[in-house]
Amino acid sequence: MALADRRLQRREIITKAVCGKGRKYSTVTHTVKPPHHPSSILGAWLINHQYEAVRSGDGIEVIGSYDINIWYSYNKNSQTDVAKETVSYVELVPLSYVDPKHRHATEEVSAEATQEPNCVEATIGSGGSTVIIRVEREFAVEMVAETKVNVLVDPTAYDDDKDHDFGLGDGDFEDLDSDLLEDDL
Protein backbone atom coordinates (compact mmCIF):
# COMPACT_ATOMS: atom_id res chain seq x y z
CA MET A 1 0.00 0.00 0.00
CA ALA A 2 1.46 3.32 -1.02
CA LEU A 3 1.76 6.13 1.51
CA ALA A 4 -0.57 8.33 -0.54
CA ASP A 5 -3.34 5.70 -0.29
CA ARG A 6 -3.49 5.76 3.49
CA ARG A 7 -5.69 8.11 5.39
CA LEU A 8 -3.12 10.27 7.10
CA GLN A 9 -3.99 12.62 9.89
CA ARG A 10 -2.27 15.81 10.91
CA ARG A 11 -1.22 16.59 14.49
CA GLU A 12 0.30 19.64 16.12
CA ILE A 13 3.05 19.02 18.66
CA ILE A 14 4.11 21.75 21.05
CA THR A 15 7.83 21.45 21.71
CA LYS A 16 10.90 23.50 22.56
CA ALA A 17 12.95 24.27 19.47
CA VAL A 18 15.51 26.71 18.17
CA CYS A 19 13.28 29.57 16.99
CA GLY A 20 15.91 32.17 16.18
CA LYS A 21 19.59 32.39 15.27
CA GLY A 22 22.07 35.12 14.54
CA ARG A 23 25.77 35.82 14.16
CA LYS A 24 27.80 39.03 14.16
CA TYR A 25 31.46 39.91 13.66
CA SER A 26 32.56 43.40 14.63
CA THR A 27 35.60 45.53 15.22
CA VAL A 28 35.71 48.36 17.74
CA THR A 29 38.35 50.77 18.99
CA HIS A 30 39.16 51.71 22.56
CA THR A 31 41.32 54.54 23.80
CA VAL A 32 43.39 53.97 26.93
CA LYS A 33 45.30 56.73 28.68
CA PRO A 34 48.35 55.28 30.49
CA PRO A 35 49.84 57.21 33.46
CA HIS A 36 52.98 58.01 31.38
CA HIS A 37 53.37 59.19 27.77
CA PRO A 38 54.17 55.98 25.87
CA SER A 39 57.32 55.77 23.72
CA SER A 40 56.37 52.43 22.15
CA ILE A 41 53.80 49.65 22.56
CA LEU A 42 55.35 46.35 23.61
CA GLY A 43 52.12 44.31 23.73
CA ALA A 44 48.37 44.47 24.26
CA TRP A 45 46.10 41.73 25.66
CA LEU A 46 42.44 41.33 26.49
CA ILE A 47 41.65 39.11 29.46
CA ASN A 48 38.83 38.28 31.87
CA HIS A 49 36.08 38.39 29.24
CA GLN A 50 32.58 37.97 30.71
CA TYR A 51 29.22 38.33 29.00
CA GLU A 52 25.55 37.46 29.13
CA ALA A 53 22.70 37.53 26.59
CA VAL A 54 19.29 39.20 26.81
CA ARG A 55 16.44 39.49 24.29
CA SER A 56 16.09 42.98 22.82
CA GLY A 57 13.74 43.97 20.00
CA ASP A 58 14.57 42.06 16.82
CA GLY A 59 17.81 40.69 18.18
CA ILE A 60 19.77 39.56 21.18
CA GLU A 61 22.00 41.90 23.14
CA VAL A 62 25.33 40.60 24.36
CA ILE A 63 26.36 42.61 27.41
CA GLY A 64 29.90 42.11 28.59
CA SER A 65 33.24 43.40 29.71
CA TYR A 66 36.95 42.63 29.46
CA ASP A 67 40.21 43.97 30.82
CA ILE A 68 42.70 45.67 28.50
CA ASN A 69 46.35 45.30 29.47
CA ILE A 70 48.88 47.37 27.53
CA TRP A 71 52.58 46.85 28.11
CA TYR A 72 54.41 49.95 26.96
CA SER A 73 57.72 51.78 27.34
CA TYR A 74 58.06 55.41 28.32
CA ASN A 75 60.72 58.04 29.12
CA LYS A 76 62.47 57.48 25.75
CA ASN A 77 62.20 53.68 26.05
CA SER A 78 64.11 53.63 29.35
CA GLN A 79 61.26 52.23 31.51
CA THR A 80 58.21 50.01 31.07
CA ASP A 81 54.80 49.76 32.66
CA VAL A 82 51.44 48.03 32.13
CA ALA A 83 48.30 50.13 31.75
CA LYS A 84 45.09 48.34 32.75
CA GLU A 85 41.53 49.33 32.03
CA THR A 86 38.21 47.48 32.17
CA VAL A 87 35.78 48.25 29.35
CA SER A 88 32.11 47.36 29.09
CA TYR A 89 30.18 46.88 25.88
CA VAL A 90 26.73 46.09 24.49
CA GLU A 91 26.59 44.30 21.13
CA LEU A 92 23.22 43.89 19.41
CA VAL A 93 23.20 40.72 17.31
CA PRO A 94 20.23 40.65 14.89
CA LEU A 95 18.36 37.38 14.44
CA SER A 96 18.60 36.26 10.81
CA TYR A 97 15.86 33.67 11.36
CA VAL A 98 12.87 33.92 13.71
CA ASP A 99 9.97 31.47 13.94
CA PRO A 100 6.95 33.82 13.98
CA LYS A 101 4.74 31.24 15.72
CA HIS A 102 6.88 30.73 18.82
CA ARG A 103 5.51 31.52 22.27
CA HIS A 104 7.17 34.74 23.38
CA ALA A 105 6.70 34.01 27.10
CA THR A 106 8.90 30.90 26.82
CA GLU A 107 11.92 32.52 25.14
CA GLU A 108 15.39 31.57 26.39
CA VAL A 109 18.41 33.20 24.78
CA SER A 110 22.08 32.33 24.79
CA ALA A 111 25.27 33.67 23.22
CA GLU A 112 28.61 32.10 22.43
CA ALA A 113 31.80 34.01 21.66
CA THR A 114 32.91 32.24 18.49
CA GLN A 115 35.95 34.50 18.57
CA GLU A 116 37.03 35.87 21.93
CA PRO A 117 37.75 39.60 21.87
CA ASN A 118 41.24 39.99 20.43
CA CYS A 119 43.49 43.02 20.01
CA VAL A 120 44.48 43.26 16.34
CA GLU A 121 46.28 46.61 16.47
CA ALA A 122 47.65 48.96 19.14
CA THR A 123 49.01 52.39 18.25
CA ILE A 124 49.98 55.54 20.10
CA GLY A 125 47.38 58.29 19.68
CA SER A 126 48.15 61.44 17.70
CA GLY A 127 48.60 63.50 20.89
CA GLY A 128 51.17 61.03 22.22
CA SER A 129 49.43 60.46 25.55
CA THR A 130 46.92 57.72 24.64
CA VAL A 131 46.97 54.23 23.16
CA ILE A 132 44.33 53.29 20.61
CA ILE A 133 43.62 49.61 20.26
CA ARG A 134 41.45 47.91 17.67
CA VAL A 135 39.53 44.86 18.90
CA GLU A 136 37.70 42.19 16.91
CA ARG A 137 35.01 39.94 18.37
CA GLU A 138 32.32 37.60 17.07
CA PHE A 139 29.20 36.15 18.65
CA ALA A 140 26.67 33.50 17.66
CA VAL A 141 23.30 33.78 19.40
CA GLU A 142 20.35 31.45 19.68
CA MET A 143 16.77 31.76 20.91
CA VAL A 144 14.94 28.64 22.14
CA ALA A 145 11.18 28.75 22.73
CA GLU A 146 8.05 26.64 22.60
CA THR A 147 6.52 26.37 19.14
CA LYS A 148 4.13 24.16 17.20
CA VAL A 149 5.39 21.48 14.85
CA ASN A 150 3.01 19.82 12.37
CA VAL A 151 3.43 16.07 11.75
CA LEU A 152 1.58 13.54 9.64
CA VAL A 153 0.23 10.55 11.58
CA ASP A 154 -0.51 7.12 10.13
CA PRO A 155 -3.26 5.67 12.38
CA THR A 156 -2.55 2.13 11.13
CA ALA A 157 1.19 2.19 11.88
CA TYR A 158 0.84 0.74 15.41
CA ASP A 159 -1.59 -2.07 14.65
CA ASP A 160 0.04 -5.06 16.45
CA ASP A 161 -2.23 -7.61 14.75
CA LYS A 162 -1.27 -6.47 11.30
CA ASP A 163 1.15 -8.70 9.34
CA HIS A 164 3.95 -6.48 7.99
CA ASP A 165 5.60 -7.42 4.70
CA PHE A 166 9.11 -5.97 4.43
CA GLY A 167 9.72 -7.42 0.96
CA LEU A 168 12.19 -10.12 2.08
CA GLY A 169 12.15 -13.55 0.42
CA ASP A 170 13.02 -16.92 1.96
CA GLY A 171 16.58 -16.90 0.55
CA ASP A 172 17.53 -13.42 1.81
CA PHE A 173 19.21 -14.75 4.99
CA GLU A 174 21.35 -17.50 3.37
CA ASP A 175 24.54 -15.37 3.48
CA LEU A 176 24.35 -14.87 7.26
CA ASP A 177 26.88 -16.79 9.39
CA SER A 178 24.85 -18.65 12.01
CA ASP A 179 27.91 -19.00 14.31
CA LEU A 180 28.15 -15.24 14.63
CA LEU A 181 24.47 -14.98 15.48
CA GLU A 182 24.78 -17.56 18.29
CA ASP A 183 27.72 -15.70 19.85
CA ASP A 184 25.58 -12.61 20.23
CA LEU A 185 22.90 -14.53 22.11
One Martini backbone bead per residue (centre of mass of N, CA, C, O) as a GRO file, in nm:
protein
  185
    1MET     BB    1   0.094   0.037   0.025
    2ALA     BB    2   0.071   0.351  -0.028
    3LEU     BB    3   0.101   0.648   0.131
    4ALA     BB    4  -0.132   0.798  -0.033
    5ASP     BB    5  -0.364   0.584   0.047
    6ARG     BB    6  -0.368   0.675   0.315
    7ARG     BB    7  -0.508   0.798   0.616
    8LEU     BB    8  -0.400   1.087   0.708
    9GLN     BB    9  -0.291   1.274   0.986
   10ARG     BB   10  -0.291   1.573   1.174
   11ARG     BB   11  -0.047   1.719   1.400
   12GLU     BB   12   0.022   1.905   1.697
   13ILE     BB   13   0.334   1.999   1.838
   14ILE     BB   14   0.463   2.094   2.147
   15THR     BB   15   0.790   2.250   2.147
   16LYS     BB   16   1.119   2.278   2.183
   17ALA     BB   17   1.304   2.526   1.988
   18VAL     BB   18   1.476   2.670   1.746
   19CYS     BB   19   1.368   3.024   1.671
   20GLY     BB   20   1.666   3.160   1.666
   21LYS     BB   21   1.932   3.328   1.474
   22GLY     BB   22   2.280   3.453   1.505
   23ARG     BB   23   2.550   3.672   1.365
   24LYS     BB   24   2.857   3.862   1.473
   25TYR     BB   25   3.095   4.082   1.340
   26SER     BB   26   3.346   4.297   1.502
   27THR     BB   27   3.486   4.629   1.529
   28VAL     BB   28   3.677   4.811   1.776
   29THR     BB   29   3.759   5.102   1.970
   30HIS     BB   30   4.010   5.198   2.211
   31THR     BB   31   4.096   5.430   2.475
   32VAL     BB   32   4.407   5.464   2.646
   33LYS     BB   33   4.539   5.617   2.952
   34PRO     BB   34   4.832   5.635   3.057
   35PRO     BB   35   5.042   5.766   3.307
   36HIS     BB   36   5.235   5.766   3.058
   37HIS     BB   37   5.414   5.852   2.790
   38PRO     BB   38   5.443   5.673   2.519
   39SER     BB   39   5.695   5.528   2.309
   40SER     BB   40   5.599   5.215   2.311
   41ILE     BB   41   5.456   4.912   2.206
   42LEU     BB   42   5.479   4.573   2.346
   43GLY     BB   43   5.167   4.510   2.427
   44ALA     BB   44   4.829   4.349   2.388
   45TRP     BB   45   4.554   4.252   2.611
   46LEU     BB   46   4.273   4.032   2.662
   47ILE     BB   47   4.086   3.983   2.964
   48ASN     BB   48   3.823   3.872   3.142
   49HIS     BB   49   3.578   3.760   2.986
   50GLN     BB   50   3.234   3.876   3.003
   51TYR     BB   51   2.889   3.745   2.951
   52GLU     BB   52   2.551   3.819   2.832
   53ALA     BB   53   2.206   3.742   2.742
   54VAL     BB   54   1.945   3.941   2.577
   55ARG     BB   55   1.645   4.039   2.486
   56SER     BB   56   1.609   4.269   2.185
   57GLY     BB   57   1.379   4.296   1.991
   58ASP     BB   58   1.530   4.167   1.688
   59GLY     BB   59   1.735   4.066   1.913
   60ILE     BB   60   2.055   4.015   2.078
   61GLU     BB   61   2.211   4.102   2.369
   62VAL     BB   62   2.553   4.163   2.442
   63ILE     BB   63   2.683   4.173   2.774
   64GLY     BB   64   3.009   4.314   2.858
   65SER     BB   65   3.359   4.239   2.956
   66TYR     BB   66   3.707   4.368   2.969
   67ASP     BB   67   4.056   4.355   2.991
   68ILE     BB   68   4.312   4.593   2.943
   69ASN     BB   69   4.654   4.526   2.845
   70ILE     BB   70   4.941   4.753   2.840
   71TRP     BB   71   5.258   4.730   2.716
   72TYR     BB   72   5.499   4.988   2.786
   73SER     BB   73   5.705   5.255   2.699
   74TYR     BB   74   5.908   5.512   2.858
   75ASN     BB   75   6.129   5.752   2.865
   76LYS     BB   76   6.283   5.672   2.603
   77ASN     BB   77   6.283   5.352   2.658
   78SER     BB   78   6.370   5.314   2.988
   79GLN     BB   79   6.069   5.222   3.059
   80THR     BB   80   5.807   5.019   3.212
   81ASP     BB   81   5.451   4.936   3.169
   82VAL     BB   82   5.106   4.871   3.283
   83ALA     BB   83   4.799   4.919   3.139
   84LYS     BB   84   4.470   4.931   3.294
   85GLU     BB   85   4.136   4.837   3.160
   86THR     BB   86   3.787   4.844   3.189
   87VAL     BB   87   3.541   4.727   2.957
   88SER     BB   88   3.226   4.796   2.821
   89TYR     BB   89   2.950   4.626   2.643
   90VAL     BB   90   2.712   4.642   2.357
   91GLU     BB   91   2.576   4.379   2.147
   92LEU     BB   92   2.382   4.367   1.860
   93VAL     BB   93   2.219   4.068   1.749
   94PRO     BB   94   2.073   3.972   1.481
   95LEU     BB   95   1.804   3.788   1.359
   96SER     BB   96   1.789   3.584   1.071
   97TYR     BB   97   1.591   3.388   1.239
   98VAL     BB   98   1.225   3.363   1.292
   99ASP     BB   99   0.970   3.221   1.460
  100PRO     BB  100   0.644   3.347   1.451
  101LYS     BB  101   0.505   3.095   1.643
  102HIS     BB  102   0.623   3.156   1.900
  103ARG     BB  103   0.650   3.170   2.248
  104HIS     BB  104   0.741   3.449   2.416
  105ALA     BB  105   0.730   3.345   2.724
  106THR     BB  106   0.963   3.101   2.644
  107GLU     BB  107   1.217   3.252   2.614
  108GLU     BB  108   1.563   3.160   2.536
  109VAL     BB  109   1.892   3.288   2.567
  110SER     BB  110   2.209   3.279   2.380
  111ALA     BB  111   2.577   3.300   2.390
  112GLU     BB  112   2.872   3.286   2.169
  113ALA     BB  113   3.216   3.309   2.148
  114THR     BB  114   3.373   3.248   1.850
  115GLN     BB  115   3.546   3.515   1.921
  116GLU     BB  116   3.749   3.639   2.111
  117PRO     BB  117   3.859   3.907   2.218
  118ASN     BB  118   4.095   4.091   2.000
  119CYS     BB  119   4.399   4.232   1.944
  120VAL     BB  120   4.507   4.384   1.625
  121GLU     BB  121   4.575   4.689   1.735
  122ALA     BB  122   4.844   4.918   1.850
  123THR     BB  123   4.847   5.272   1.912
  124ILE     BB  124   4.958   5.586   1.917
  125GLY     BB  125   4.835   5.870   1.964
  126SER     BB  126   4.856   6.187   1.831
  127GLY     BB  127   4.928   6.319   2.125
  128GLY     BB  128   5.100   6.081   2.298
  129SER     BB  129   4.892   5.981   2.558
  130THR     BB  130   4.766   5.745   2.391
  131VAL     BB  131   4.592   5.429   2.330
  132ILE     BB  132   4.500   5.253   2.035
  133ILE     BB  133   4.262   4.993   2.004
  134ARG     BB  134   4.187   4.704   1.809
  135VAL     BB  135   3.885   4.506   1.811
  136GLU     BB  136   3.781   4.168   1.785
  137ARG     BB  137   3.449   4.012   1.744
  138GLU     BB  138   3.230   3.711   1.801
  139PHE     BB  139   2.880   3.611   1.767
  140ALA     BB  140   2.650   3.355   1.872
  141VAL     BB  141   2.297   3.318   1.857
  142GLU     BB  142   2.008   3.196   2.058
  143MET     BB  143   1.657   3.089   2.036
  144VAL     BB  144   1.443   2.938   2.272
  145ALA     BB  145   1.114   2.783   2.216
  146GLU     BB  146   0.791   2.747   2.194
  147THR     BB  147   0.632   2.535   1.944
  148LYS     BB  148   0.485   2.434   1.644
  149VAL     BB  149   0.448   2.100   1.508
  150ASN     BB  150   0.391   1.937   1.210
  151VAL     BB  151   0.236   1.609   1.165
  152LEU     BB  152   0.216   1.294   1.031
  153VAL     BB  153  -0.039   1.038   1.075
  154ASP     BB  154  -0.052   0.681   1.110
  155PRO     BB  155  -0.309   0.487   1.236
  156THR     BB  156  -0.178   0.191   1.131
  157ALA     BB  157   0.123   0.163   1.249
  158TYR     BB  158   0.018   0.023   1.553
  159ASP     BB  159  -0.075  -0.259   1.446
  160ASP     BB  160  -0.017  -0.568   1.592
  161ASP     BB  161  -0.200  -0.761   1.395
  162LYS     BB  162  -0.036  -0.683   1.168
  163ASP     BB  163   0.110  -0.792   0.867
  164HIS     BB  164   0.436  -0.742   0.778
  165ASP     BB  165   0.590  -0.644   0.463
  166PHE     BB  166   0.950  -0.622   0.373
  167GLY     BB  167   1.043  -0.783   0.102
  168LEU     BB  168   1.133  -1.073   0.197
  169GLY     BB  169   1.279  -1.362   0.128
  170ASP     BB  170   1.385  -1.682   0.198
  171GLY     BB  171   1.699  -1.623   0.074
  172ASP     BB  172   1.810  -1.358   0.238
  173PHE     BB  173   1.972  -1.539   0.488
  174GLU     BB  174   2.211  -1.725   0.363
  175ASP     BB  175   2.473  -1.526   0.427
  176LEU     BB  176   2.455  -1.589   0.714
  177ASP     BB  177   2.630  -1.643   1.015
  178SER     BB  178   2.535  -1.853   1.268
  179ASP     BB  179   2.775  -1.824   1.470
  180LEU     BB  180   2.747  -1.519   1.517
  181LEU     BB  181   2.459  -1.521   1.630
  182GLU     BB  182   2.517  -1.704   1.885
  183ASP     BB  183   2.724  -1.513   2.027
  184ASP     BB  184   2.507  -1.283   2.084
  185LEU     BB  185   2.326  -1.471   2.282
   0.00000   0.00000   0.00000
